[in-house]
Coordinates of C-alpha atoms in Angstrom, one line a residue:
X5 CA 12.9 -6.7 -3.4
X6 CA 11.3 -9.4 -5.4
X7 CA 13.3 -11.8 -7.4
X8 CA 13.0 -13.1 -10.9
X9 CA 9.7 -14.7 -12.0
X10 CA 11.0 -16.9 -14.8
X11 CA 14.1 -18.0 -16.6
X12 CA 13.4 -15.8 -19.4
X13 CA 13.0 -12.9 -16.9
X14 CA 16.4 -13.8 -15.5
X15 CA 17.9 -13.8 -19.1
X16 CA 16.4 -10.5 -19.8
X17 CA 17.6 -9.0 -16.5
X18 CA 21.1 -10.2 -17.3
X19 CA 20.9 -8.4 -20.6
X20 CA 20.5 -5.1 -18.9
X21 CA 23.5 -5.5 -16.4
X22 CA 26.3 -3.1 -17.1
X23 CA 29.4 -3.2 -15.1
X24 CA 32.1 -0.5 -15.3
X25 CA 35.7 -1.4 -15.0
X26 CA 39.0 0.2 -15.9
X27 CA 39.4 -1.3 -19.3
X28 CA 35.8 -0.4 -20.3
X29 CA 36.4 3.1 -19.1
X30 CA 39.7 3.4 -21.0
X31 CA 37.8 2.2 -24.3
X32 CA 35.0 4.8 -23.6
X33 CA 37.7 7.6 -23.4
X34 CA 39.2 6.5 -26.6
X35 CA 35.8 6.3 -28.2
X36 CA 35.3 9.9 -27.2
X37 CA 38.7 10.9 -28.4
X38 CA 38.1 9.3 -31.9
X39 CA 34.7 11.0 -32.2
X40 CA 36.3 14.3 -31.1
X41 CA 38.7 14.1 -34.1
X42 CA 35.7 13.7 -36.6
X43 CA 34.0 16.8 -35.0
X44 CA 37.3 18.9 -35.0
X45 CA 38.5 18.1 -38.4
X46 CA 35.6 16.5 -40.3
X47 CA 37.5 16.2 -43.8
X48 CA 40.9 15.2 -42.5
X49 CA 42.3 11.7 -42.8
X50 CA 41.3 9.6 -39.7
X51 CA 43.0 7.1 -37.5
X52 CA 41.7 3.9 -36.0
X53 CA 42.0 2.0 -32.7
X54 CA 41.8 -1.8 -32.3
X55 CA 40.6 -4.3 -29.7
X56 CA 41.9 -7.8 -30.3
X57 CA 41.2 -10.4 -27.5
X58 CA 39.7 -13.9 -27.1
X59 CA 35.8 -14.5 -27.1
X60 CA 34.1 -13.3 -23.9
X61 CA 36.8 -10.8 -22.9
X62 CA 34.4 -8.0 -22.8
X63 CA 35.4 -6.4 -26.2
X64 CA 31.8 -6.0 -27.8
X65 CA 30.3 -5.3 -24.4
X66 CA 32.5 -2.2 -24.1
X67 CA 30.9 -1.0 -27.4
X68 CA 27.3 -1.9 -26.5
X69 CA 27.7 -0.3 -23.0
X70 CA 29.0 3.0 -24.7
X71 CA 26.1 3.2 -27.0
X72 CA 23.6 2.3 -24.4
X73 CA 24.6 4.8 -21.9
X74 CA 26.8 7.8 -23.2
X75 CA 25.5 7.9 -26.8
X76 CA 21.8 7.4 -25.9
X77 CA 22.1 10.1 -23.3
X78 CA 23.7 12.5 -26.0
X79 CA 21.1 12.0 -28.6
X80 CA 18.3 12.4 -26.1
X81 CA 19.7 15.7 -24.8
X82 CA 20.2 16.9 -28.3
X83 CA 16.7 16.3 -29.0
X84 CA 17.3 13.7 -31.6
X85 CA 15.1 11.2 -30.0
X86 CA 12.3 11.3 -27.5
X87 CA 13.4 9.4 -24.3
X88 CA 10.0 7.7 -24.1
X89 CA 11.1 5.7 -27.1
X90 CA 13.2 3.6 -24.8
X91 CA 16.9 3.2 -24.5
X92 CA 17.0 0.0 -26.4
X93 CA 15.2 1.4 -29.4
X94 CA 17.3 4.7 -29.3
X95 CA 20.5 2.7 -29.2
X96 CA 19.5 0.7 -32.3
X97 CA 18.1 3.7 -34.3
X98 CA 20.9 6.3 -33.6
X99 CA 23.5 6.8 -36.1
X100 CA 26.3 8.7 -34.3
X101 CA 28.2 5.5 -33.4
X102 CA 27.6 2.7 -35.8
X103 CA 28.3 -0.9 -34.5
X104 CA 28.2 -3.5 -37.2
X105 CA 29.2 -7.2 -37.3
X106 CA 30.9 -8.4 -40.5
X107 CA 29.3 -10.9 -42.5
X108 CA 30.9 -14.3 -42.5
X109 CA 33.4 -14.5 -45.3
X110 CA 33.1 -10.8 -45.9
X111 CA 33.6 -9.3 -49.4
X112 CA 33.8 -5.6 -50.2
X113 CA 30.2 -5.6 -51.2
X114 CA 28.8 -7.5 -48.2
X115 CA 30.8 -5.0 -46.0
X116 CA 29.3 -2.0 -47.7
X117 CA 25.8 -3.6 -47.4
X118 CA 26.4 -4.2 -43.7
X119 CA 27.2 -0.4 -43.4
X120 CA 24.1 0.5 -45.3
X121 CA 21.9 -1.7 -43.1
X122 CA 23.6 0.0 -40.0
X123 CA 22.7 3.3 -41.5
X124 CA 19.1 2.4 -42.1
X125 CA 19.2 2.4 -45.9
X126 CA 15.9 0.7 -47.0
X127 CA 17.5 -0.7 -50.2
X128 CA 21.0 -1.7 -49.2
X129 CA 21.9 -3.5 -52.5
X130 CA 22.8 -2.7 -56.1
X131 CA 25.9 -1.8 -57.9
X132 CA 28.9 -1.7 -55.5
X133 CA 30.2 1.7 -56.6
X134 CA 26.8 3.1 -56.2
X135 CA 26.5 1.5 -52.8
X136 CA 29.8 3.0 -51.7
X137 CA 28.5 6.4 -52.7
X138 CA 25.3 6.0 -50.6
X139 CA 27.6 4.9 -47.6
X140 CA 29.5 8.2 -47.9
X141 CA 26.5 10.3 -48.4
X142 CA 24.5 8.7 -45.5
X143 CA 27.3 8.9 -43.0
X144 CA 27.6 12.6 -43.8
X145 CA 24.0 13.2 -43.6
X146 CA 23.4 11.3 -40.4
X147 CA 26.5 13.0 -38.8
X148 CA 28.2 9.6 -38.0
X149 CA 31.3 10.1 -35.8
X150 CA 32.5 6.6 -35.2
X151 CA 32.3 3.2 -36.9
X152 CA 32.8 0.0 -35.0
X153 CA 33.6 -3.1 -37.1
X154 CA 33.2 -6.2 -35.0
X155 CA 34.2 -9.8 -36.0
X156 CA 37.2 -8.8 -38.1
X157 CA 38.0 -12.5 -38.3
X158 CA 35.1 -12.8 -40.7
X159 CA 37.7 -11.5 -43.3
X160 CA 39.4 -14.8 -43.3
X161 CA 39.8 -16.3 -46.8
X162 CA 39.6 -13.0 -48.6
X163 CA 43.3 -12.2 -48.8
X164 CA 44.8 -11.4 -52.2
X165 CA 47.9 -13.6 -51.8
X166 CA 49.2 -16.3 -49.6
X167 CA 50.9 -14.9 -46.4
X168 CA 54.2 -16.7 -47.0
X169 CA 54.9 -14.6 -50.0
X170 CA 52.9 -11.5 -49.4
X171 CA 54.5 -8.1 -48.9
X172 CA 51.2 -6.8 -47.8
X173 CA 48.2 -8.7 -46.1
X174 CA 45.7 -6.2 -47.7
X175 CA 42.3 -7.4 -49.1
X176 CA 39.8 -5.7 -51.1
X177 CA 37.7 -5.2 -47.9
X178 CA 40.5 -3.7 -45.8
X179 CA 41.4 -1.4 -48.8
X180 CA 37.9 0.0 -48.7
X181 CA 38.3 0.5 -45.0
X182 CA 41.5 2.1 -45.5
X183 CA 40.2 4.5 -48.2
X184 CA 37.3 5.5 -45.7
X185 CA 40.0 6.5 -43.3
X186 CA 42.2 8.4 -45.9
X187 CA 39.3 10.3 -47.2
X188 CA 38.3 11.5 -43.7
X189 CA 35.0 9.7 -43.7
X190 CA 34.9 8.4 -40.1
X191 CA 37.4 7.0 -37.6
X192 CA 37.2 3.3 -37.0
X193 CA 37.2 0.9 -34.1
X194 CA 38.2 -2.6 -35.2
X195 CA 37.3 -5.5 -33.0
X196 CA 38.1 -9.2 -33.2
X197 CA 40.0 -12.1 -31.9
X198 CA 43.8 -12.1 -31.8
X199 CA 44.2 -14.5 -34.7
X200 CA 42.6 -11.8 -36.9
X201 CA 45.1 -9.0 -36.0
X202 CA 47.2 -9.7 -39.4
X203 CA 44.3 -8.4 -41.4
X204 CA 45.0 -4.9 -40.2
X205 CA 48.6 -5.0 -39.2
X206 CA 49.8 -7.1 -42.2
X207 CA 49.2 -4.1 -44.3
X208 CA 51.8 -1.5 -43.6
X209 CA 49.7 1.4 -45.0
X210 CA 46.7 0.4 -42.8
X211 CA 48.9 -0.4 -39.7
X212 CA 50.3 3.2 -39.7
X213 CA 47.0 4.6 -39.2
X214 CA 46.4 2.9 -35.8
X215 CA 46.6 5.2 -32.9
X216 CA 46.1 2.7 -30.1
X217 CA 45.5 -1.0 -29.5
X218 CA 43.3 -1.5 -26.4
X219 CA 44.1 -4.3 -23.9
X220 CA 41.3 -6.7 -23.4
X221 CA 43.2 -9.9 -23.0
X222 CA 42.3 -12.4 -20.1
X223 CA 43.0 -11.0 -16.7
X224 CA 45.9 -12.4 -14.9
X225 CA 45.6 -12.7 -11.1
X226 CA 49.3 -12.5 -10.6
X227 CA 49.4 -9.0 -11.7
X228 CA 47.9 -6.7 -8.9
X229 CA 46.1 -4.2 -11.4
X230 CA 44.5 -7.1 -13.2
X231 CA 43.6 -9.1 -10.1
X232 CA 41.8 -5.9 -8.8
X233 CA 39.9 -5.5 -12.0
X234 CA 38.7 -9.3 -11.8
X235 CA 37.8 -9.1 -8.1
X236 CA 35.9 -5.8 -8.4
X237 CA 34.1 -7.2 -11.4
X238 CA 32.9 -10.2 -9.4
X239 CA 31.9 -8.0 -6.5
X240 CA 29.9 -5.8 -8.8
X241 CA 28.2 -8.6 -10.5
X242 CA 27.2 -9.9 -7.1
X243 CA 25.5 -6.6 -6.3
X244 CA 23.9 -6.5 -9.7
X245 CA 22.1 -9.7 -9.1
X246 CA 20.2 -8.0 -6.3
X247 CA 19.9 -4.5 -7.7
X248 CA 18.3 -6.0 -10.9
X249 CA 15.9 -8.0 -8.8
X250 CA 17.2 -11.3 -9.9
X251 CA 17.4 -12.6 -6.4
X252 CA 15.9 -11.4 -3.0
X253 CA 19.1 -11.8 -1.1
X254 CA 22.5 -10.7 -2.0
X255 CA 25.0 -13.0 -3.5
X256 CA 28.6 -13.1 -2.4
X257 CA 30.9 -14.0 -5.3
X258 CA 34.0 -12.9 -3.2
X259 CA 33.6 -15.5 -0.5
X260 CA 36.4 -17.9 0.1
X261 CA 37.8 -19.7 -3.0
X262 CA 34.9 -18.6 -5.3
X263 CA 37.0 -15.8 -7.1
X264 CA 39.9 -18.2 -7.6
X265 CA 37.7 -20.9 -9.0
X266 CA 35.7 -18.4 -11.2
X267 CA 39.0 -17.2 -12.7
X268 CA 40.1 -20.8 -13.4
X269 CA 36.8 -21.8 -15.0
X270 CA 36.7 -18.3 -17.0
X271 CA 40.4 -18.2 -17.8
X272 CA 40.3 -14.6 -16.7
X273 CA 37.6 -13.6 -19.1
X274 CA 34.9 -11.5 -17.5
X275 CA 32.3 -12.4 -20.1
X276 CA 32.7 -16.1 -19.2
X277 CA 32.2 -15.2 -15.5
X278 CA 29.1 -13.5 -16.3
X279 CA 27.8 -16.5 -18.5
X280 CA 28.8 -19.1 -15.7
X281 CA 26.9 -16.8 -13.1
X282 CA 23.9 -16.6 -15.4
X283 CA 23.6 -20.4 -15.7
X284 CA 24.1 -20.7 -11.8
X285 CA 21.2 -18.2 -11.5
X286 CA 18.9 -20.4 -13.6
X287 CA 19.8 -23.4 -11.3
X288 CA 19.2 -21.3 -8.2
X289 CA 16.0 -20.1 -9.5
X290 CA 14.8 -23.7 -10.4
X291 CA 15.7 -24.6 -6.7
X292 CA 13.8 -21.6 -5.2
X293 CA 17.0 -20.3 -3.8
X294 CA 17.1 -16.7 -2.7
X295 CA 20.7 -16.1 -3.9
X296 CA 23.5 -18.0 -5.7
X297 CA 25.6 -20.1 -3.6
X298 CA 28.8 -22.0 -4.1
X299 CA 26.8 -25.2 -4.8
X300 CA 25.1 -23.5 -7.7
X301 CA 28.5 -22.5 -9.2
X302 CA 29.6 -26.0 -8.7
X303 CA 26.6 -27.4 -10.6
X304 CA 26.9 -24.7 -13.3
X305 CA 30.4 -25.8 -14.0
X306 CA 29.4 -29.4 -14.3
X307 CA 26.4 -28.8 -16.4
X308 CA 27.3 -25.8 -18.6
X309 CA 31.2 -25.0 -18.4
X310 CA 32.5 -28.5 -19.0
X311 CA 30.0 -29.7 -21.5
X312 CA 30.6 -26.6 -23.5
X313 CA 34.4 -27.1 -23.6
X314 CA 35.1 -23.9 -21.4
X315 CA 37.1 -26.1 -19.1
X316 CA 37.7 -29.9 -18.8
X317 CA 37.5 -30.2 -14.8
X318 CA 35.7 -28.6 -12.1
X319 CA 38.0 -26.5 -9.8
X320 CA 35.2 -26.0 -7.2
X321 CA 35.5 -29.9 -6.6
X322 CA 38.9 -30.6 -7.7
X323 CA 41.0 -27.9 -6.5
X324 CA 44.3 -28.6 -8.0
X325 CA 46.2 -25.3 -7.6
X326 CA 43.3 -23.3 -6.3
X327 CA 44.1 -20.8 -3.6
X328 CA 42.0 -18.4 -1.7
X329 CA 42.5 -14.9 -3.1
X330 CA 42.7 -12.0 -0.5
X331 CA 40.2 -9.3 -1.5

């Protein structure tokens, strides 16, 4: 099995890596459930679920994986798209599950424009009320079953009153989202960092429409179930490096103190593990290595993780409290 031929090839192959884990599978089950409510009772008021966790915890990847696998398979099977178009293009063009990222300092109009863009509206501008009507019409026309709103923290600064005196933390934007739920337009998945949680749960009327808050917080090695998730993720990432033809030989990310060090560097965030391994892959490629070794991870921590502020020391060379994790 041949290895990568360039750094851009490595990065492209990494973009194609999809790793299943229990949290991702639970999220996908809930995405299915929310879509099922739309199909079963299209006009009834809808609920929402939320995923609040630090950056690089796998929140957005759970959505992307769902769309690129399950949803793409569904629309191809239904004859909505020709499989020859390619999964990437189909994922982008399909409208069953919309995944949009809020514009920074989002306003009601910018939010509605973001939705129109996701729906493929060729002219996503104009009078705000007319734009809202187009959102409703297009969602119904496209058969949209789930709306994922990412980067909820971009609502910052749009509150109507100071939190110290507010009875409700509602904003014009969250009111618009709430109306979409009340009118039964579409169930919603809200995604963001923990500090943004108040945008939803500071408004009692909106908070009561939450059916579940999914757990994507950093993994704790002291908890057996979370340790198992972390170790299995590292093991599957090792296999993916070979399966996706990034390296000719198999990499072992479960050897010795490597899992413990990966956990310390990442703080238990699986997305950060992948980023560190990506940088180590680039280093290994530049050294004509056939796989990633511990030395490459040491160098990646020194040259990527520490300078980027991910961590302030290298646990691979300065053990402190590192212990070998039994796998």
